[in-house]
Short mmCIF file of C-alpha atoms in Angstrom, two decimals:
data_model
loop_
_atom_site.label_atom_id
_atom_site.label_comp_id
_atom_site.label_asym_id
_atom_site.label_seq_id
_atom_site.Cartn_x
_atom_site.Cartn_y
_atom_site.Cartn_z
CA MET U 1 141.38 -45.43 7.11
CA GLU U 2 139.55 -48.29 8.84
CA PHE U 3 136.31 -49.72 7.40
CA LEU U 4 133.81 -50.78 9.99
CA GLY U 5 130.83 -53.02 9.28
CA THR U 6 129.92 -56.26 7.58
CA THR U 7 128.86 -57.20 4.04
CA GLN U 8 127.07 -60.40 3.07
CA THR U 9 130.33 -62.32 2.63
CA THR U 10 133.14 -60.11 3.94
CA ASN U 11 134.07 -58.78 7.37
CA TYR U 12 135.97 -55.54 7.68
CA CYS U 13 138.14 -54.58 10.67
CA GLY U 14 138.50 -58.26 11.63
CA PRO U 15 141.78 -60.15 12.28
CA LYS U 16 143.93 -60.76 9.28
CA LYS U 17 143.60 -64.21 7.75
CA ALA U 18 146.57 -66.25 6.45
CA CYS U 19 146.79 -66.34 2.64
CA GLY U 20 149.11 -69.31 2.31
CA PHE U 21 152.25 -67.37 1.29
CA SER U 22 154.75 -65.17 3.17
CA ALA U 23 156.13 -63.12 0.30
CA LEU U 24 154.54 -59.97 1.59
CA PRO U 25 155.76 -58.40 4.80
CA PRO U 26 153.51 -58.76 7.74
CA ALA U 27 150.88 -56.07 7.94
CA ALA U 28 150.46 -53.95 10.96
CA PRO U 29 148.21 -55.66 13.48
CA ALA U 30 144.63 -54.44 13.12
CA SER U 31 142.63 -53.83 16.21
CA GLU U 32 139.95 -56.40 16.84
CA ILE U 33 136.47 -54.81 16.89
CA GLN U 34 133.34 -56.78 17.75
CA GLU U 35 130.72 -56.96 15.00
CA CYS U 36 127.95 -54.46 15.54
CA TYR U 37 126.11 -54.68 12.20
CA GLN U 38 123.66 -57.37 11.15
CA PRO U 39 122.83 -57.87 7.48
CA TYR U 40 119.36 -56.69 6.37
CA TYR U 41 117.60 -58.54 3.56
CA LEU U 42 115.04 -56.77 1.42
CA PRO U 43 111.90 -58.71 0.38
CA GLY U 44 112.59 -60.76 -2.72
CA SER U 45 116.38 -60.57 -2.36
CA ARG U 46 117.09 -63.44 0.04
CA TYR U 47 118.29 -65.61 -2.81
CA LEU U 48 121.09 -63.10 -3.67
CA ASN U 49 123.39 -64.27 -0.84
CA SER U 50 124.79 -67.24 -2.73
CA TRP U 51 127.46 -65.31 -4.60
CA GLY U 52 130.73 -63.79 -3.33
CA PRO U 53 133.49 -61.53 -4.65
CA SER U 54 135.20 -63.40 -7.47
CA LEU U 55 138.15 -61.05 -7.49
CA PHE U 56 139.23 -62.21 -4.05
CA TYR U 57 139.19 -65.85 -5.06
CA LYS U 58 140.98 -65.17 -8.31
CA ILE U 59 143.78 -63.36 -6.50
CA SER U 60 143.99 -66.01 -3.83
CA ASN U 61 144.16 -68.87 -6.33
CA ALA U 62 146.85 -67.13 -8.35
CA GLN U 63 149.17 -67.11 -5.37
CA THR U 64 151.32 -70.25 -5.00
CA CYS U 65 153.92 -71.27 -2.50
CA MET U 66 157.47 -70.35 -3.56
CA ASP U 67 160.65 -72.09 -2.55
CA GLU U 68 162.86 -70.68 0.12
CA GLY U 69 165.23 -68.84 -2.35
CA ALA U 70 162.34 -67.15 -4.05
CA THR U 71 160.99 -66.26 -0.65
CA CYS U 72 164.17 -64.49 0.27
CA ARG U 73 164.26 -62.58 -3.03
CA SER U 74 160.64 -61.54 -2.77
CA ALA U 75 161.25 -60.44 0.75
CA LEU U 76 163.85 -58.03 -0.54
CA ARG U 77 161.25 -56.39 -2.99
CA PRO U 78 159.19 -53.51 -1.69
CA PRO U 79 155.46 -54.21 -1.61
CA THR U 80 153.39 -52.74 -4.43
CA ILE U 81 150.26 -52.30 -2.23
CA LEU U 82 150.24 -50.68 1.11
CA PRO U 83 149.85 -53.24 3.89
CA ALA U 84 146.88 -51.36 5.41
CA LEU U 85 144.90 -51.50 2.11
CA ARG U 86 145.77 -55.07 1.16
CA SER U 87 142.77 -56.70 2.80
CA ALA U 88 140.40 -54.07 1.37
CA LEU U 89 141.67 -54.61 -2.16
CA PHE U 90 141.39 -58.36 -1.86
CA CYS U 91 137.73 -58.08 -0.64
CA ARG U 92 136.40 -55.89 -3.46
CA TYR U 93 133.79 -57.19 -5.97
CA SER U 94 134.23 -57.43 -9.69
CA PRO U 95 132.13 -55.41 -12.20
CA HIS U 96 130.50 -58.66 -13.22
CA ASP U 97 129.41 -59.18 -9.62
CA TRP U 98 128.09 -55.62 -9.48
CA ASP U 99 126.11 -56.02 -12.72
CA ARG U 100 124.79 -59.40 -11.63
CA SER U 101 123.73 -57.99 -8.28
CA ASN U 102 121.94 -55.07 -9.92
CA GLU U 103 120.24 -57.38 -12.40
CA LEU U 104 119.10 -59.69 -9.63
CA GLN U 105 117.86 -56.74 -7.60
CA MET U 106 115.88 -55.42 -10.58
CA ARG U 107 114.43 -58.84 -11.33
CA GLY U 108 113.45 -59.34 -7.67
CA ALA U 109 111.89 -55.87 -7.46
CA GLU U 110 110.02 -56.41 -10.74
CA ALA U 111 108.74 -59.82 -9.58
CA SER U 112 107.66 -58.40 -6.23
CA ARG U 113 105.97 -55.45 -7.91
CA LEU U 114 104.10 -57.63 -10.40
CA TRP U 115 103.03 -60.03 -7.68
CA ALA U 116 101.86 -57.13 -5.48
CA SER U 117 100.04 -55.54 -8.46
CA ARG U 118 98.21 -58.78 -9.23
CA LEU U 119 97.36 -59.25 -5.56
CA THR U 120 96.09 -55.67 -5.32
CA GLY U 121 93.92 -56.09 -8.42
CA ASP U 122 92.52 -59.38 -7.18
CA SER U 123 91.88 -57.84 -3.76
CA MET U 124 90.06 -54.87 -5.29
CA ARG U 125 87.88 -57.16 -7.43
CA LEU U 126 87.19 -59.38 -4.43
CA MET U 127 86.24 -56.39 -2.29
CA GLN U 128 83.96 -55.02 -5.03
CA ASP U 129 82.27 -58.38 -5.51
CA LYS U 130 81.76 -58.88 -1.79
CA ASP U 131 80.56 -55.30 -1.32
CA GLN U 132 78.06 -55.74 -4.14
CA LEU U 133 76.91 -59.08 -2.73
CA THR U 134 76.54 -57.63 0.76
CA ARG U 135 74.67 -54.59 -0.56
CA GLN U 136 72.34 -56.74 -2.66
CA MET U 137 71.62 -59.03 0.27
CA GLN U 138 70.97 -56.05 2.55
CA GLU U 139 68.66 -54.46 -0.03
CA GLY U 140 66.85 -57.76 -0.45
CA THR U 141 66.41 -58.05 3.30
CA SER U 142 65.12 -54.47 3.45
CA ARG U 143 62.63 -55.26 0.66
CA ASN U 144 61.49 -58.36 2.54
CA LEU U 145 61.12 -56.33 5.74
CA GLY U 146 59.11 -53.73 3.81
CA GLN U 147 56.84 -56.43 2.41
CA ARG U 148 56.48 -57.89 5.90
CA LEU U 149 55.57 -54.45 7.24
CA SER U 150 52.98 -54.14 4.48
CA ASP U 151 51.47 -57.52 5.43
CA ILE U 152 51.45 -56.60 9.11
CA GLY U 153 49.83 -53.26 8.27
CA PHE U 154 47.14 -55.02 6.22
CA TRP U 155 46.23 -57.48 8.95
CA LYS U 156 46.54 -54.76 11.56
CA SER U 157 44.07 -52.58 9.66
CA GLU U 158 41.71 -55.57 9.28
CA LEU U 159 41.98 -56.34 12.98
CA GLY U 160 41.52 -52.68 13.89
CA TYR U 161 38.45 -52.37 11.67
CA GLU U 162 36.94 -55.56 13.06
CA LEU U 163 37.83 -54.55 16.61
CA GLU U 164 36.19 -51.17 16.13
CA ARG U 165 33.01 -52.79 14.80
CA LEU U 166 33.03 -55.31 17.64
CA LEU U 167 33.46 -52.54 20.21
CA LYS U 168 30.53 -50.65 18.69
CA GLU U 169 28.47 -53.82 18.75
CA ASN U 170 29.43 -54.46 22.38
CA HIS U 171 28.44 -50.91 23.27
CA SER U 172 25.11 -51.31 21.45
CA LEU U 173 24.52 -54.67 23.11
CA GLU U 174 25.35 -53.23 26.51
CA THR U 175 22.92 -50.37 25.83
CA VAL U 176 20.20 -52.86 24.90
CA LYS U 177 20.87 -54.87 28.04
CA ARG U 178 20.66 -51.73 30.15
CA GLN U 179 17.41 -50.80 28.38
CA LEU U 180 15.97 -54.23 29.09
CA GLU U 181 16.92 -54.06 32.76
CA CYS U 182 15.62 -50.51 33.01
CA ALA U 183 12.36 -51.44 31.29
CA ALA U 184 11.93 -54.47 33.57
CA GLU U 185 12.44 -52.23 36.59
CA GLU U 186 10.14 -49.56 35.18
CA LEU U 187 7.38 -52.10 34.72
CA ASN U 188 7.27 -52.55 38.49
CA CYS U 189 5.71 -49.10 38.85
CA PRO U 190 2.70 -49.60 36.50
CA LEU U 191 2.32 -53.14 37.86
CA GLN U 192 2.12 -51.76 41.41
CA VAL U 193 -0.32 -49.08 40.23
CA ALA U 194 -2.56 -51.68 38.61
CA LEU U 195 -2.49 -53.84 41.77
CA GLU U 196 -3.26 -50.83 43.98
CA CYS U 197 -6.09 -49.87 41.65
CA LEU U 198 -7.53 -53.36 42.03
CA TYR U 199 -7.09 -53.11 45.81
CA HIS U 200 -8.82 -49.72 45.98
CA ARG U 201 -11.63 -50.94 43.77
CA GLU U 202 -12.25 -53.70 46.31
CA LYS U 203 -13.23 -50.92 48.72
CA ARG U 204 -16.20 -50.04 46.65
CA ILE U 205 -19.43 -50.36 48.45
CA GLY U 206 -22.75 -51.48 47.27
CA ILE U 207 -23.79 -51.80 43.71
CA ASP U 208 -20.53 -50.29 42.48
CA LEU U 209 -18.66 -53.40 43.55
CA VAL U 210 -19.07 -55.09 40.16
CA HIS U 211 -16.76 -57.03 37.87
CA ASP U 212 -16.82 -54.48 35.07
CA ASN U 213 -14.58 -53.93 32.05
CA VAL U 214 -12.21 -51.69 34.04
CA GLU U 215 -11.46 -54.51 36.44
CA LYS U 216 -11.06 -56.96 33.55
CA ASN U 217 -8.57 -54.60 31.83
CA LEU U 218 -6.65 -54.17 35.08
CA ILE U 219 -6.30 -57.97 35.48
CA ARG U 220 -5.25 -58.30 31.84
CA GLU U 221 -2.72 -55.50 32.32
CA VAL U 222 -1.19 -57.21 35.37
CA ASP U 223 -0.79 -60.49 33.45
CA LEU U 224 0.70 -58.65 30.45
CA LEU U 225 3.24 -56.75 32.54
CA LYS U 226 4.37 -59.87 34.40
CA CYS U 227 4.78 -61.79 31.13
CA TYR U 228 6.90 -59.04 29.54
CA GLN U 229 8.99 -58.69 32.66
CA GLU U 230 9.90 -62.36 32.52
CA GLN U 231 10.75 -62.17 28.81
CA MET U 232 12.98 -59.14 29.36
CA ARG U 233 14.91 -60.77 32.19
CA LYS U 234 15.53 -63.93 30.15
CA LEU U 235 16.65 -61.89 27.15
CA ALA U 236 18.96 -59.81 29.40
CA GLN U 237 20.58 -63.04 30.66
CA ARG U 238 21.15 -64.22 27.09
CA ILE U 239 22.66 -60.85 26.21
CA ASP U 240 24.96 -61.07 29.24
CA ILE U 241 26.24 -64.47 28.04
CA GLN U 242 26.71 -63.09 24.53
CA MET U 243 28.61 -60.11 25.94
CA ARG U 244 31.03 -62.49 27.66
CA ASP U 245 31.60 -64.24 24.33
CA ASN U 246 32.09 -60.86 22.65
CA ARG U 247 34.64 -59.88 25.30
CA ASP U 248 36.55 -63.10 24.63
CA ALA U 249 36.62 -62.29 20.92
CA GLN U 250 37.58 -58.70 21.76
CA HIS U 251 40.46 -59.85 23.94
CA ALA U 252 41.69 -62.14 21.17
CA LEU U 253 41.57 -59.29 18.66
CA GLU U 254 43.26 -56.85 21.05
CA ARG U 255 45.99 -59.35 21.90
CA ASP U 256 46.58 -60.06 18.21
CA PHE U 257 46.51 -56.32 17.45
CA GLU U 258 49.00 -55.56 20.24
CA ASP U 259 51.29 -58.38 19.09
CA LYS U 260 51.21 -57.05 15.54
CA THR U 261 51.84 -53.53 16.81
CA SER U 262 54.90 -54.75 18.70
CA ALA U 263 56.09 -56.76 15.69
CA GLN U 264 55.53 -53.77 13.42
CA PHE U 265 57.53 -51.53 15.75
CA ILE U 266 60.38 -54.05 15.87
CA ASP U 267 60.35 -54.60 12.09
CA GLU U 268 60.25 -50.84 11.51
CA GLN U 269 63.31 -50.48 13.71
CA CYS U 270 65.02 -53.25 11.75
CA PHE U 271 63.91 -51.67 8.43
CA ASN U 272 65.28 -48.28 9.46
CA LEU U 273 68.66 -49.65 10.54
CA ARG U 274 71.55 -48.55 8.33
CA ASN U 275 75.26 -49.21 8.31
CA THR U 276 75.73 -45.80 9.94
CA SER U 277 73.23 -46.38 12.76
CA ASP U 278 74.47 -46.01 16.32
CA CYS U 279 72.52 -48.88 17.84
CA ILE U 280 74.02 -51.71 15.78
CA SER U 281 76.35 -54.22 17.43
CA PHE U 282 77.64 -57.78 17.18
CA PHE U 283 75.39 -60.58 18.47
CA HIS U 284 77.35 -63.71 17.77
CA GLY U 285 75.37 -66.91 17.41
CA MET U 286 71.99 -65.23 16.86
CA GLU U 287 71.74 -66.71 13.37
CA LYS U 288 71.69 -70.16 14.98
CA VAL U 289 68.80 -69.33 17.33
CA ASP U 290 65.35 -70.14 15.93
CA GLY U 291 62.54 -69.13 18.28
CA THR U 292 59.78 -68.90 15.66
CA ILE U 293 56.51 -70.66 16.39
CA SER U 294 54.60 -70.01 13.15
CA VAL U 295 54.96 -69.78 9.40
CA PRO U 296 53.35 -67.12 7.15
CA GLU U 297 50.39 -69.42 6.40
CA THR U 298 49.59 -70.17 10.06
CA TRP U 299 50.36 -66.55 10.96
CA ALA U 300 47.76 -65.24 8.48
CA LYS U 301 45.28 -68.01 9.42
CA PHE U 302 45.49 -67.03 13.09
CA SER U 303 44.36 -63.46 12.39
CA SER U 304 41.76 -64.65 9.87
CA ASP U 305 40.27 -67.04 12.45
CA ASN U 306 40.11 -64.26 15.03
CA ILE U 307 38.32 -61.98 12.58
CA ARG U 308 35.90 -64.73 11.53
CA HIS U 309 35.12 -65.56 15.15
CA SER U 310 34.50 -61.88 15.87
CA GLN U 311 32.17 -61.64 12.87
CA ASN U 312 30.17 -64.61 14.15
CA MET U 313 29.88 -62.99 17.58
CA ARG U 314 28.70 -59.77 15.98
CA ALA U 315 26.07 -61.62 13.97
CA ASN U 316 24.73 -63.25 17.16
CA SER U 317 24.70 -59.86 18.89
CA ILE U 318 22.78 -58.28 16.02
CA ARG U 319 20.12 -61.04 16.24
CA LEU U 320 19.73 -60.46 19.98
CA ARG U 321 19.41 -56.71 19.49
CA GLU U 322 16.75 -57.19 16.84
CA GLU U 323 14.87 -59.52 19.19
CA ALA U 324 15.09 -56.90 21.96
CA GLU U 325 13.82 -54.17 19.63
CA ASN U 326 10.85 -56.34 18.60
CA LEU U 327 10.11 -57.01 22.26
CA PHE U 328 10.16 -53.27 23.02
CA GLU U 329 7.83 -52.53 20.13
CA ASN U 330 5.34 -55.21 21.18
CA LEU U 331 5.51 -54.10 24.81
CA SER U 332 4.89 -50.45 23.96
CA ASP U 333 2.00 -51.30 21.66
CA GLN U 334 0.29 -53.63 24.16
CA MET U 335 0.84 -51.29 27.09
CA TRP U 336 -0.62 -48.28 25.38
CA LYS U 337 -3.64 -50.34 24.31
CA GLN U 338 -4.28 -51.16 27.96
CA PHE U 339 -3.63 -47.62 29.13
CA THR U 340 -6.76 -45.67 28.08
CA HIS U 341 -7.57 -43.43 30.99
CA THR U 342 -6.33 -39.90 31.54
CA SER U 343 -5.94 -37.83 34.64
CA LEU U 344 -8.06 -34.95 35.82
CA ALA U 345 -6.92 -31.39 35.89
CA PHE U 346 -4.73 -30.11 38.68
CA SER U 347 -6.48 -28.65 41.70
CA ALA U 348 -6.17 -25.14 42.92
CA ARG U 349 -3.82 -26.27 45.64
CA ILE U 350 -1.43 -27.69 43.09
CA SER U 351 -1.54 -24.38 41.21
CA GLU U 352 -0.75 -22.43 44.36
CA VAL U 353 2.11 -24.72 45.34
CA THR U 354 3.41 -24.58 41.80
CA ASP U 355 3.29 -20.77 41.79
CA ALA U 356 5.12 -20.58 45.14
CA LYS U 357 7.68 -23.04 43.89
CA ASN U 358 8.28 -20.94 40.78
CA LYS U 359 8.83 -17.83 42.89
CA LEU U 360 11.29 -19.69 45.13
CA GLN U 361 13.12 -20.92 42.06
CA THR U 362 13.35 -17.33 40.81
CA GLN U 363 14.78 -16.21 44.14
CA LEU U 364 17.16 -19.13 44.14
CA ALA U 365 18.40 -18.18 40.67
CA LYS U 366 19.01 -14.61 41.81
CA THR U 367 20.77 -15.83 44.94
CA LEU U 368 22.98 -18.08 42.83
CA GLN U 369 23.81 -15.08 40.66
CA GLU U 370 24.74 -13.06 43.73
CA ILE U 371 26.87 -15.93 45.01
CA PHE U 372 28.64 -16.00 41.68
CA GLN U 373 29.25 -12.26 41.85
CA ALA U 374 30.50 -12.53 45.44
CA GLU U 375 32.89 -15.33 44.50
CA ASN U 376 34.21 -13.24 41.60
CA THR U 377 34.63 -10.27 43.94
CA ILE U 378 36.54 -12.41 46.43
CA MET U 379 38.76 -13.70 43.65
CA LEU U 380 39.44 -10.14 42.42
CA LEU U 381 40.17 -8.96 45.97
CA GLU U 382 42.59 -11.81 46.52
CA ARG U 383 44.30 -11.04 43.23
CA SER U 384 44.49 -7.37 44.17
CA ILE U 385 46.04 -8.26 47.54
CA MET U 386 48.56 -10.52 45.86
CA ALA U 387 49.33 -7.78 43.32
CA LYS U 388 50.16 -5.33 46.14
CA GLU U 389 52.65 -7.71 47.70
CA CYS U 390 55.28 -7.30 44.98
CA PRO U 391 55.29 -3.45 45.08
CA LEU U 392 55.52 -3.67 48.89
CA LYS U 393 58.48 -6.05 48.55
CA VAL U 394 60.15 -3.68 46.08
CA ALA U 395 59.71 -0.66 48.36
CA GLN U 396 60.91 -2.49 51.46
CA THR U 397 63.87 -3.94 49.52
CA ARG U 398 64.81 -0.46 48.33
CA LEU U 399 64.67 0.84 51.91
CA GLU U 400 66.81 -2.06 53.11
CA CYS U 401 69.37 -1.46 50.37
CA ARG U 402 69.54 2.28 51.12
CA THR U 403 70.33 1.55 54.77
CA ARG U 404 73.72 0.30 53.60
CA ARG U 405 74.81 3.71 52.29
CA PRO U 406 78.13 4.77 53.87
CA ASN U 407 78.64 7.62 56.31
CA VAL U 408 77.06 10.90 55.32
CA GLU U 409 75.43 9.35 52.29
CA LEU U 410 72.87 7.87 54.69
CA CYS U 411 70.66 10.87 54.00
CA ARG U 412 66.92 11.19 54.56
CA ASP U 413 66.35 12.56 51.11
CA ILE U 414 63.18 12.77 49.01
CA PRO U 415 63.48 9.17 47.69
CA GLN U 416 63.79 7.95 51.29
CA PHE U 417 60.73 9.93 52.29
CA LYS U 418 58.78 8.71 49.26
CA LEU U 419 59.77 5.09 49.92
CA VAL U 420 58.61 5.26 53.52
CA ASN U 421 55.36 6.91 52.46
CA GLU U 422 54.92 4.24 49.75
CA VAL U 423 55.37 1.41 52.29
CA PHE U 424 52.81 2.92 54.67
CA THR U 425 50.36 3.56 51.83
CA ILE U 426 50.63 0.04 50.42
CA ASP U 427 50.31 -1.44 53.89
CA ASP U 428 47.17 0.63 54.51
CA THR U 429 45.81 -0.46 51.14
CA LEU U 430 46.42 -4.11 52.02
CA GLN U 431 44.63 -3.72 55.34
CA THR U 432 41.64 -2.08 53.61
CA LEU U 433 41.49 -4.80 50.94
CA LYS U 434 41.75 -7.59 53.53
CA LEU U 435 38.93 -6.01 55.55
CA ARG U 436 36.78 -5.79 52.44
CA LEU U 437 37.69 -9.40 51.65
CA ARG U 438 36.49 -10.56 55.05
CA GLU U 439 33.24 -8.59 54.61
CA THR U 440 32.69 -10.14 51.19
CA GLN U 441 33.38 -13.62 52.56
CA ASP U 442 30.84 -13.02 55.33
CA THR U 443 28.33 -11.89 52.71
CA LEU U 444 29.06 -15.02 50.69
CA GLN U 445 28.41 -17.20 53.71
CA LEU U 446 25.12 -15.38 54.25
CA LEU U 447 24.16 -15.95 50.60
CA VAL U 448 25.10 -19.63 50.86
CA MET U 449 22.89 -19.98 53.93
CA THR U 450 20.08 -18.22 52.04
CA LYS U 451 20.56 -20.60 49.12
CA ARG U 452 20.32 -23.58 51.43
CA ARG U 453 17.13 -22.24 52.94
CA LEU U 454 15.64 -21.67 49.49
CA GLU U 455 16.63 -25.16 48.37
CA HIS U 456 15.09 -26.58 51.52
CA GLU U 457 11.88 -24.66 50.80
CA LEU U 458 11.91 -25.91 47.21
CA ALA U 459 12.32 -29.50 48.43
CA ILE U 460 9.36 -28.98 50.74
CA LYS U 461 7.27 -27.60 47.85
CA ALA U 462 8.35 -30.49 45.61
CA ASN U 463 7.31 -32.97 48.28
CA THR U 464 3.95 -31.14 48.56
CA LEU U 465 3.47 -31.36 44.82
CA CYS U 466 4.33 -35.07 44.92
CA ILE U 467 1.74 -35.63 47.65
CA ASP U 468 -0.83 -33.65 45.68
CA LYS U 469 -0.10 -35.67 42.54
CA LYS U 470 -0.72 -38.87 44.47
CA CYS U 471 -4.24 -37.60 45.02
CA MET U 472 -4.68 -37.52 41.25
CA SER U 473 -5.48 -40.50 39.17
CA MET U 474 -2.87 -43.23 39.85
CA ARG U 475 -2.94 -44.10 36.18
CA LYS U 476 -1.01 -40.89 35.43
CA THR U 477 2.21 -42.49 36.68
CA PHE U 478 2.23 -45.00 33.87
CA PRO U 479 5.68 -44.78 32.12
CA CYS U 480 6.12 -43.67 28.53
CA THR U 481 8.04 -45.61 25.90
CA PRO U 482 11.31 -43.58 26.13
CA ARG U 483 11.34 -44.09 29.86
CA LEU U 484 10.86 -47.81 29.43
CA VAL U 485 13.87 -48.17 27.12
CA GLY U 486 16.06 -46.00 29.37
CA TYR U 487 16.34 -42.79 27.30
CA THR U 488 14.98 -40.56 30.10
#
């Protein structure tokens, strides 16, 4: 038997080495085989390669060189060990070597196991500590983000409340400005009436051409109206300037509100991020970037200053509105003190024109009702025509499909007859409905032309009434208080 392979200190199947004595007969030459096995060292057992088989060395040292006579006698003795097994017996280990090797292997395995156990325990404790630290830091950051969101929500609600009040104040101020402009324009009419009254009174002849109380009141009224017109225009200019200031404050609040909305959205996204979120990623170096431009104190002061500035603008607006309301009250009181005359009753002509106008309005209302009915009828006819298209498509599709029947199956049966009759009937129905639709459309056009004629007649009657009213007392055109402030 040949042993192939290599131990840590011994080579098998190698060339026979000289032992220093020639008492034994030469062994059969062993075939030289190239080494194909490399030793493998287990972890912790690299220090076990310093020992060798002691039995080999003991046997080798016991052999000594004999003299030539002894050599001849030993050559005549038969060998006690087969020549093929001599090298294998000389390379075996002793029991002491085997026990020592096992002991060293056990010690190395125990040392490796203890070291690995300690390392595993330390690693587990380290991972637990780091996991707890990371979790605590993440929870702390989440709490800080929640507090930040609460602060942003507080200032956002304050800004929203102030912005809402400022918008209401701007709307009220704009309404007051429009009322002032409307009242200033409306004063042109009574002013023109008073001037025309003075002009017509200059046409008086004879003793009636006197400087009486009526003329004095007319002159006083002209002066009063001109004075109030000037005051209203100046107040409207001041309100326009204040509205520009209010818009600046509004823009500041809106910009701050939008910025806080964006910051709240971003912080909410950050607050809602979890370790299992899909949108998380690595952004290396972001912790070194500092693009902040404010601190919590300046951040809160910025919003507080915007709110305080808006409150000041609102206070100025309220003062201007109160001044405008006082001006309206004084104007109304003074105007109605000057306006003391009333108009005469309407003439018979005005009654007749009014009666004719009422009748035309009644006819116009009826015509509008007929137009509405005609439009509904047209809509229903169009719907009916559209509703007949699908049955016609179905019938024609059935006929087309039945034309593909093979050979003798292409029979003119009752379904075929009914389908043809159905197509002709639906087609006739469509033609009838389309004819009625055209007739209704023509009727609608006639009604529309009638409506236009009635409206034209009503415009003529309204113009007649306007001309007749001009013949009445010119003082009747004096505006009322709601008209002055723009409510009518």
